[in-house]
Amino acid sequence: MTTLLTGLAVLLGLVALGVLAPAPAQARPDGLAATGLHIADGRLVEANGNDFVMRGVNHAHTWYPGRLQSLADIKALGANTVRVVLADGHRWSANSASDVANVVAQCKTNRLICVLEVHDTTGYGEDSAAGTLDQAADYWIGLKDVLAGQENYVVINIGNEPWGNTDPAGWTAPTIAAVKKLRDAGFQHTIMVDAPNWGQDWQGVMRANARSVYAADTTGNLIFSIHMYSVFDTAAEITDYLNAFVNAKLPLLIGEFGGPADQWGDPDEDTMMATAQQLNLGYLAWSWSGNTDPILDLATAFDPTRLSSWGQRVFNGVNGIAQTAKEATVYGGGTPADTQAPTTPGTPTASAVTATSATLTWTAATDNIGVTGYDVVRVAGGTESAVAASTTNGVTVTGLSASTAYTFAVYARDAAGNRSARSGTVAVTTSSAPATPCSVRYRVVGEWPGGFQGEIVLGNPGTAAINGWKLAFAFADGQTVTTMWGGTPTQSGAAVTVAPASYTGTIPVGGSVTVGFIGAKGTTNTAPTAFTLNGSACTTT
């Protein structure tokens, strides 16, 4: 998992004002033909010159090597790219050549562009366990036989977040050296480089030195990756950073980003996704599943049918993956000659209407090539506003207001971006606010003799955000909480109260926060049956 450094809170809002001077587009050096994915006019393009905008997620393969089914699940939700976590053996066991070859094959089978990254470099200079970019480059050279010929499908991300906050200016020379080492070894792939400051470049080192790093690549096939978490908590910071690279015609994508509030702040994911869409920049959300703190899990327990609120936002929200991703043309997606729009989807029907959400389903559209997704809009008079997107003929629209009338309709679209006529409309009136202010889902994640791991998902079915809370419950069998994340426990006998961590203190309407813990137990481990929030009873699910 991406390491968000201790003490980052003091760094928020201090993004440096590094300046990138605009420059004319750089042509490829004479005599070098484009090989697969490459950079042209400051943008990532395919071998045929078609613009390719990454829309996808990160997947922690090196820690969960048995979860390759996740690639198919990520693709089924609409992604065109997956960034795969690997290890070079410095900090974690190295992924073998055969394993990496299998990952690439699975990406291709699932029609995904594969960004491969070495995670051992995370926080170098501040984290003593981190490896160097030079070591990561050696690992890639050791995989050259596996990666040669895969330039249409693979981007090499040399090392994840390869510098911490200690002397981040030291990032530039090793980055140039690693790029040159790979080029000298004969690699023609597009190379991706991450920023210092744990990927967030809050001191502007990558921004200020991007021109010199790019110029050091003899092929011109280099793309910069910024990681956007709580440093990027205002629209101005986000738009300023992204536009600086675009205006300088230097290629950039958001290689990782988060949305849920954490102990260091609340990232502005809406602006990140909207600006990336406006500027046609790629983004790759962190991360599919398996985080130590599950607040950033897009899917719960690697289950694509159990998307978290963060997962719903990334895949099915406005400017999300389902709405904006286009499959790489190397797989047949986005064929420029396809001008035929899908047929009109059926008029949606509504079910499971609550105070804050409604589930819509409709008869699927058809297309001469294939329908890739649906856009759900709210219709109000003569205006429309996007509210959700889906790769299937159904979606749950969230964030609605209680006792309110809405009108919804659906569009279908294909890989070439052709859009159908609008479906018929359905009128929905949400129910009144629920009698209980909260919902709780409690589960045992795993247990062992004398201990267990538990999870509490606290939801807000109400009509206003919950700011600050105290959750109370009681164990029945003498269990005790020993360690907790996402909250701070206080226990007296069987009774437990939980106060939120700074990053779980606000529960948005229709959203949820997750509290995890390690507990001690005896021979039995009965789940609590009653929970209260600020003294009011919660429903349990």
PDB file of C-alpha atoms in Angstrom, residues 58-183:
ATOM      1  CA  ASN A  58      -3.853   0.019  -8.718  1.00  0.00           C
ATOM      2  CA  HIS A  59      -3.679  -3.649  -7.708  1.00  0.00           C
ATOM      3  CA  ALA A  60      -1.304  -4.942  -4.983  1.00  0.00           C
ATOM      4  CA  HIS A  61      -0.193  -8.095  -6.792  1.00  0.00           C
ATOM      5  CA  THR A  62       3.082  -8.650  -4.960  1.00  0.00           C
ATOM      6  CA  TRP A  63       1.267  -9.006  -1.618  1.00  0.00           C
ATOM      7  CA  TYR A  64      -1.689 -10.923  -3.049  1.00  0.00           C
ATOM      8  CA  PRO A  65      -0.232 -13.081  -5.850  1.00  0.00           C
ATOM      9  CA  GLY A  66      -3.224 -15.405  -5.759  1.00  0.00           C
ATOM     10  CA  ARG A  67      -5.645 -12.626  -6.668  1.00  0.00           C
ATOM     11  CA  LEU A  68      -5.064 -12.388 -10.427  1.00  0.00           C
ATOM     12  CA  GLN A  69      -8.816 -12.799 -10.938  1.00  0.00           C
ATOM     13  CA  SER A  70      -8.887  -9.179  -9.833  1.00  0.00           C
ATOM     14  CA  LEU A  71      -7.664  -8.128 -13.284  1.00  0.00           C
ATOM     15  CA  ALA A  72     -10.776  -9.585 -14.901  1.00  0.00           C
ATOM     16  CA  ASP A  73     -12.949  -7.982 -12.214  1.00  0.00           C
ATOM     17  CA  ILE A  74     -11.323  -4.573 -12.721  1.00  0.00           C
ATOM     18  CA  LYS A  75     -11.818  -4.845 -16.474  1.00  0.00           C
ATOM     19  CA  ALA A  76     -15.473  -5.881 -16.069  1.00  0.00           C
ATOM     20  CA  LEU A  77     -16.091  -2.614 -14.200  1.00  0.00           C
ATOM     21  CA  GLY A  78     -14.842  -0.635 -17.200  1.00  0.00           C
ATOM     22  CA  ALA A  79     -11.130   0.049 -16.601  1.00  0.00           C
ATOM     23  CA  ASN A  80      -8.701   0.191 -19.514  1.00  0.00           C
ATOM     24  CA  THR A  81      -5.520   0.125 -17.385  1.00  0.00           C
ATOM     25  CA  VAL A  82      -4.228  -1.507 -14.212  1.00  0.00           C
ATOM     26  CA  ARG A  83      -1.096  -0.487 -12.307  1.00  0.00           C
ATOM     27  CA  VAL A  84       0.399  -3.633 -10.821  1.00  0.00           C
ATOM     28  CA  VAL A  85       2.506  -3.577  -7.640  1.00  0.00           C
ATOM     29  CA  LEU A  86       5.692  -5.655  -7.971  1.00  0.00           C
ATOM     30  CA  ALA A  87       8.789  -6.071  -5.788  1.00  0.00           C
ATOM     31  CA  ASP A  88      12.452  -6.252  -6.799  1.00  0.00           C
ATOM     32  CA  GLY A  89      13.609  -8.231  -3.754  1.00  0.00           C
ATOM     33  CA  HIS A  90      15.093  -5.360  -1.751  1.00  0.00           C
ATOM     34  CA  ARG A  91      12.203  -5.007   0.675  1.00  0.00           C
ATOM     35  CA  TRP A  92       9.745  -7.678  -0.399  1.00  0.00           C
ATOM     36  CA  SER A  93      10.299 -10.997  -2.163  1.00  0.00           C
ATOM     37  CA  ALA A  94      11.042 -10.339  -5.813  1.00  0.00           C
ATOM     38  CA  ASN A  95       8.409 -11.220  -8.369  1.00  0.00           C
ATOM     39  CA  SER A  96       9.967 -13.769 -10.699  1.00  0.00           C
ATOM     40  CA  ALA A  97      10.242 -13.440 -14.464  1.00  0.00           C
ATOM     41  CA  SER A  98       7.613 -16.146 -14.928  1.00  0.00           C
ATOM     42  CA  ASP A  99       5.246 -14.369 -12.538  1.00  0.00           C
ATOM     43  CA  VAL A 100       5.668 -11.045 -14.330  1.00  0.00           C
ATOM     44  CA  ALA A 101       5.173 -12.754 -17.697  1.00  0.00           C
ATOM     45  CA  ASN A 102       1.922 -14.224 -16.363  1.00  0.00           C
ATOM     46  CA  VAL A 103       0.766 -10.822 -15.107  1.00  0.00           C
ATOM     47  CA  VAL A 104       1.379  -9.313 -18.537  1.00  0.00           C
ATOM     48  CA  ALA A 105      -0.433 -12.216 -20.201  1.00  0.00           C
ATOM     49  CA  GLN A 106      -3.422 -11.770 -17.877  1.00  0.00           C
ATOM     50  CA  CYS A 107      -3.497  -8.029 -18.608  1.00  0.00           C
ATOM     51  CA  LYS A 108      -3.585  -8.805 -22.325  1.00  0.00           C
ATOM     52  CA  THR A 109      -6.216 -11.519 -21.899  1.00  0.00           C
ATOM     53  CA  ASN A 110      -8.384  -8.981 -20.103  1.00  0.00           C
ATOM     54  CA  ARG A 111      -7.639  -6.224 -22.653  1.00  0.00           C
ATOM     55  CA  LEU A 112      -5.924  -3.986 -20.119  1.00  0.00           C
ATOM     56  CA  ILE A 113      -2.845  -1.815 -20.513  1.00  0.00           C
ATOM     57  CA  CYS A 114      -0.410  -2.931 -17.825  1.00  0.00           C
ATOM     58  CA  VAL A 115       1.630  -0.413 -15.804  1.00  0.00           C
ATOM     59  CA  LEU A 116       4.259  -2.376 -13.871  1.00  0.00           C
ATOM     60  CA  GLU A 117       5.891  -0.716 -10.859  1.00  0.00           C
ATOM     61  CA  VAL A 118       8.538  -1.653  -8.268  1.00  0.00           C
ATOM     62  CA  HIS A 119       7.273  -0.764  -4.804  1.00  0.00           C
ATOM     63  CA  ASP A 120      10.508  -1.288  -2.854  1.00  0.00           C
ATOM     64  CA  THR A 121      11.687   2.273  -3.559  1.00  0.00           C
ATOM     65  CA  THR A 122       8.846   3.884  -1.577  1.00  0.00           C
ATOM     66  CA  GLY A 123      10.098   6.751   0.581  1.00  0.00           C
ATOM     67  CA  TYR A 124      13.826   6.363  -0.117  1.00  0.00           C
ATOM     68  CA  GLY A 125      15.939   8.741   1.957  1.00  0.00           C
ATOM     69  CA  GLU A 126      13.361   8.795   4.736  1.00  0.00           C
ATOM     70  CA  ASP A 127      12.348   5.158   5.054  1.00  0.00           C
ATOM     71  CA  SER A 128      15.497   3.165   5.800  1.00  0.00           C
ATOM     72  CA  ALA A 129      13.952  -0.009   4.350  1.00  0.00           C
ATOM     73  CA  ALA A 130      13.493   1.519   0.884  1.00  0.00           C
ATOM     74  CA  GLY A 131      15.579   0.511  -2.112  1.00  0.00           C
ATOM     75  CA  THR A 132      17.108   2.764  -4.755  1.00  0.00           C
ATOM     76  CA  LEU A 133      16.014   3.572  -8.268  1.00  0.00           C
ATOM     77  CA  ASP A 134      19.279   2.077  -9.497  1.00  0.00           C
ATOM     78  CA  GLN A 135      18.361  -1.252  -7.874  1.00  0.00           C
ATOM     79  CA  ALA A 136      14.913  -1.051  -9.423  1.00  0.00           C
ATOM     80  CA  ALA A 137      16.463  -0.399 -12.848  1.00  0.00           C
ATOM     81  CA  ASP A 138      18.597  -3.522 -12.432  1.00  0.00           C
ATOM     82  CA  TYR A 139      15.452  -5.515 -11.679  1.00  0.00           C
ATOM     83  CA  TRP A 140      13.818  -4.306 -14.887  1.00  0.00           C
ATOM     84  CA  ILE A 141      16.934  -5.156 -16.879  1.00  0.00           C
ATOM     85  CA  GLY A 142      16.715  -8.657 -15.457  1.00  0.00           C
ATOM     86  CA  LEU A 143      13.205  -8.868 -16.924  1.00  0.00           C
ATOM     87  CA  LYS A 144      14.151  -7.589 -20.358  1.00  0.00           C
ATOM     88  CA  ASP A 145      13.491 -10.928 -22.065  1.00  0.00           C
ATOM     89  CA  VAL A 146       9.994 -10.973 -20.582  1.00  0.00           C
ATOM     90  CA  LEU A 147       9.169  -7.372 -21.440  1.00  0.00           C
ATOM     91  CA  ALA A 148      10.736  -7.067 -24.896  1.00  0.00           C
ATOM     92  CA  GLY A 149       8.037  -7.009 -27.545  1.00  0.00           C
ATOM     93  CA  GLN A 150       5.359  -5.898 -25.081  1.00  0.00           C
ATOM     94  CA  GLU A 151       5.678  -2.180 -25.808  1.00  0.00           C
ATOM     95  CA  ASN A 152       2.079  -2.006 -27.049  1.00  0.00           C
ATOM     96  CA  TYR A 153       0.785  -3.295 -23.731  1.00  0.00           C
ATOM     97  CA  VAL A 154       3.248  -2.419 -20.945  1.00  0.00           C
ATOM     98  CA  VAL A 155       4.457   0.808 -19.332  1.00  0.00           C
ATOM     99  CA  ILE A 156       7.429   0.531 -16.946  1.00  0.00           C
ATOM    100  CA  ASN A 157       7.009   2.603 -13.778  1.00  0.00           C
ATOM    101  CA  ILE A 158      10.623   2.448 -12.528  1.00  0.00           C
ATOM    102  CA  GLY A 159       9.920   2.822  -8.805  1.00  0.00           C
ATOM    103  CA  ASN A 160       7.029   3.829  -6.583  1.00  0.00           C
ATOM    104  CA  GLU A 161       7.318   7.162  -4.719  1.00  0.00           C
ATOM    105  CA  PRO A 162      11.117   6.896  -4.870  1.00  0.00           C
ATOM    106  CA  TRP A 163      11.969   9.678  -2.458  1.00  0.00           C
ATOM    107  CA  GLY A 164      10.587  10.839   0.873  1.00  0.00           C
ATOM    108  CA  ASN A 165      10.665  14.347   2.338  1.00  0.00           C
ATOM    109  CA  THR A 166      14.339  14.313   3.313  1.00  0.00           C
ATOM    110  CA  ASP A 167      16.271  16.357   0.741  1.00  0.00           C
ATOM    111  CA  PRO A 168      13.775  15.709  -2.087  1.00  0.00           C
ATOM    112  CA  ALA A 169      16.034  17.665  -4.450  1.00  0.00           C
ATOM    113  CA  GLY A 170      18.140  14.510  -4.460  1.00  0.00           C
ATOM    114  CA  TRP A 171      15.428  12.848  -6.567  1.00  0.00           C
ATOM    115  CA  THR A 172      16.454  14.386  -9.877  1.00  0.00           C
ATOM    116  CA  ALA A 173      19.885  12.878 -10.571  1.00  0.00           C
ATOM    117  CA  PRO A 174      18.983   9.260  -9.637  1.00  0.00           C
ATOM    118  CA  THR A 175      15.835   9.516 -11.733  1.00  0.00           C
ATOM    119  CA  ILE A 176      17.805  10.651 -14.784  1.00  0.00           C
ATOM    120  CA  ALA A 177      20.396   7.939 -14.165  1.00  0.00           C
ATOM    121  CA  ALA A 178      17.770   5.205 -13.911  1.00  0.00           C
ATOM    122  CA  VAL A 179      16.070   6.330 -17.121  1.00  0.00           C
ATOM    123  CA  LYS A 180      19.395   6.373 -18.966  1.00  0.00           C
ATOM    124  CA  LYS A 181      20.286   2.942 -17.592  1.00  0.00           C
ATOM    125  CA  LEU A 182      17.114   1.440 -19.008  1.00  0.00           C
ATOM    126  CA  ARG A 183      17.559   3.152 -22.367  1.00  0.00           C
TER     127      ARG A 183
END
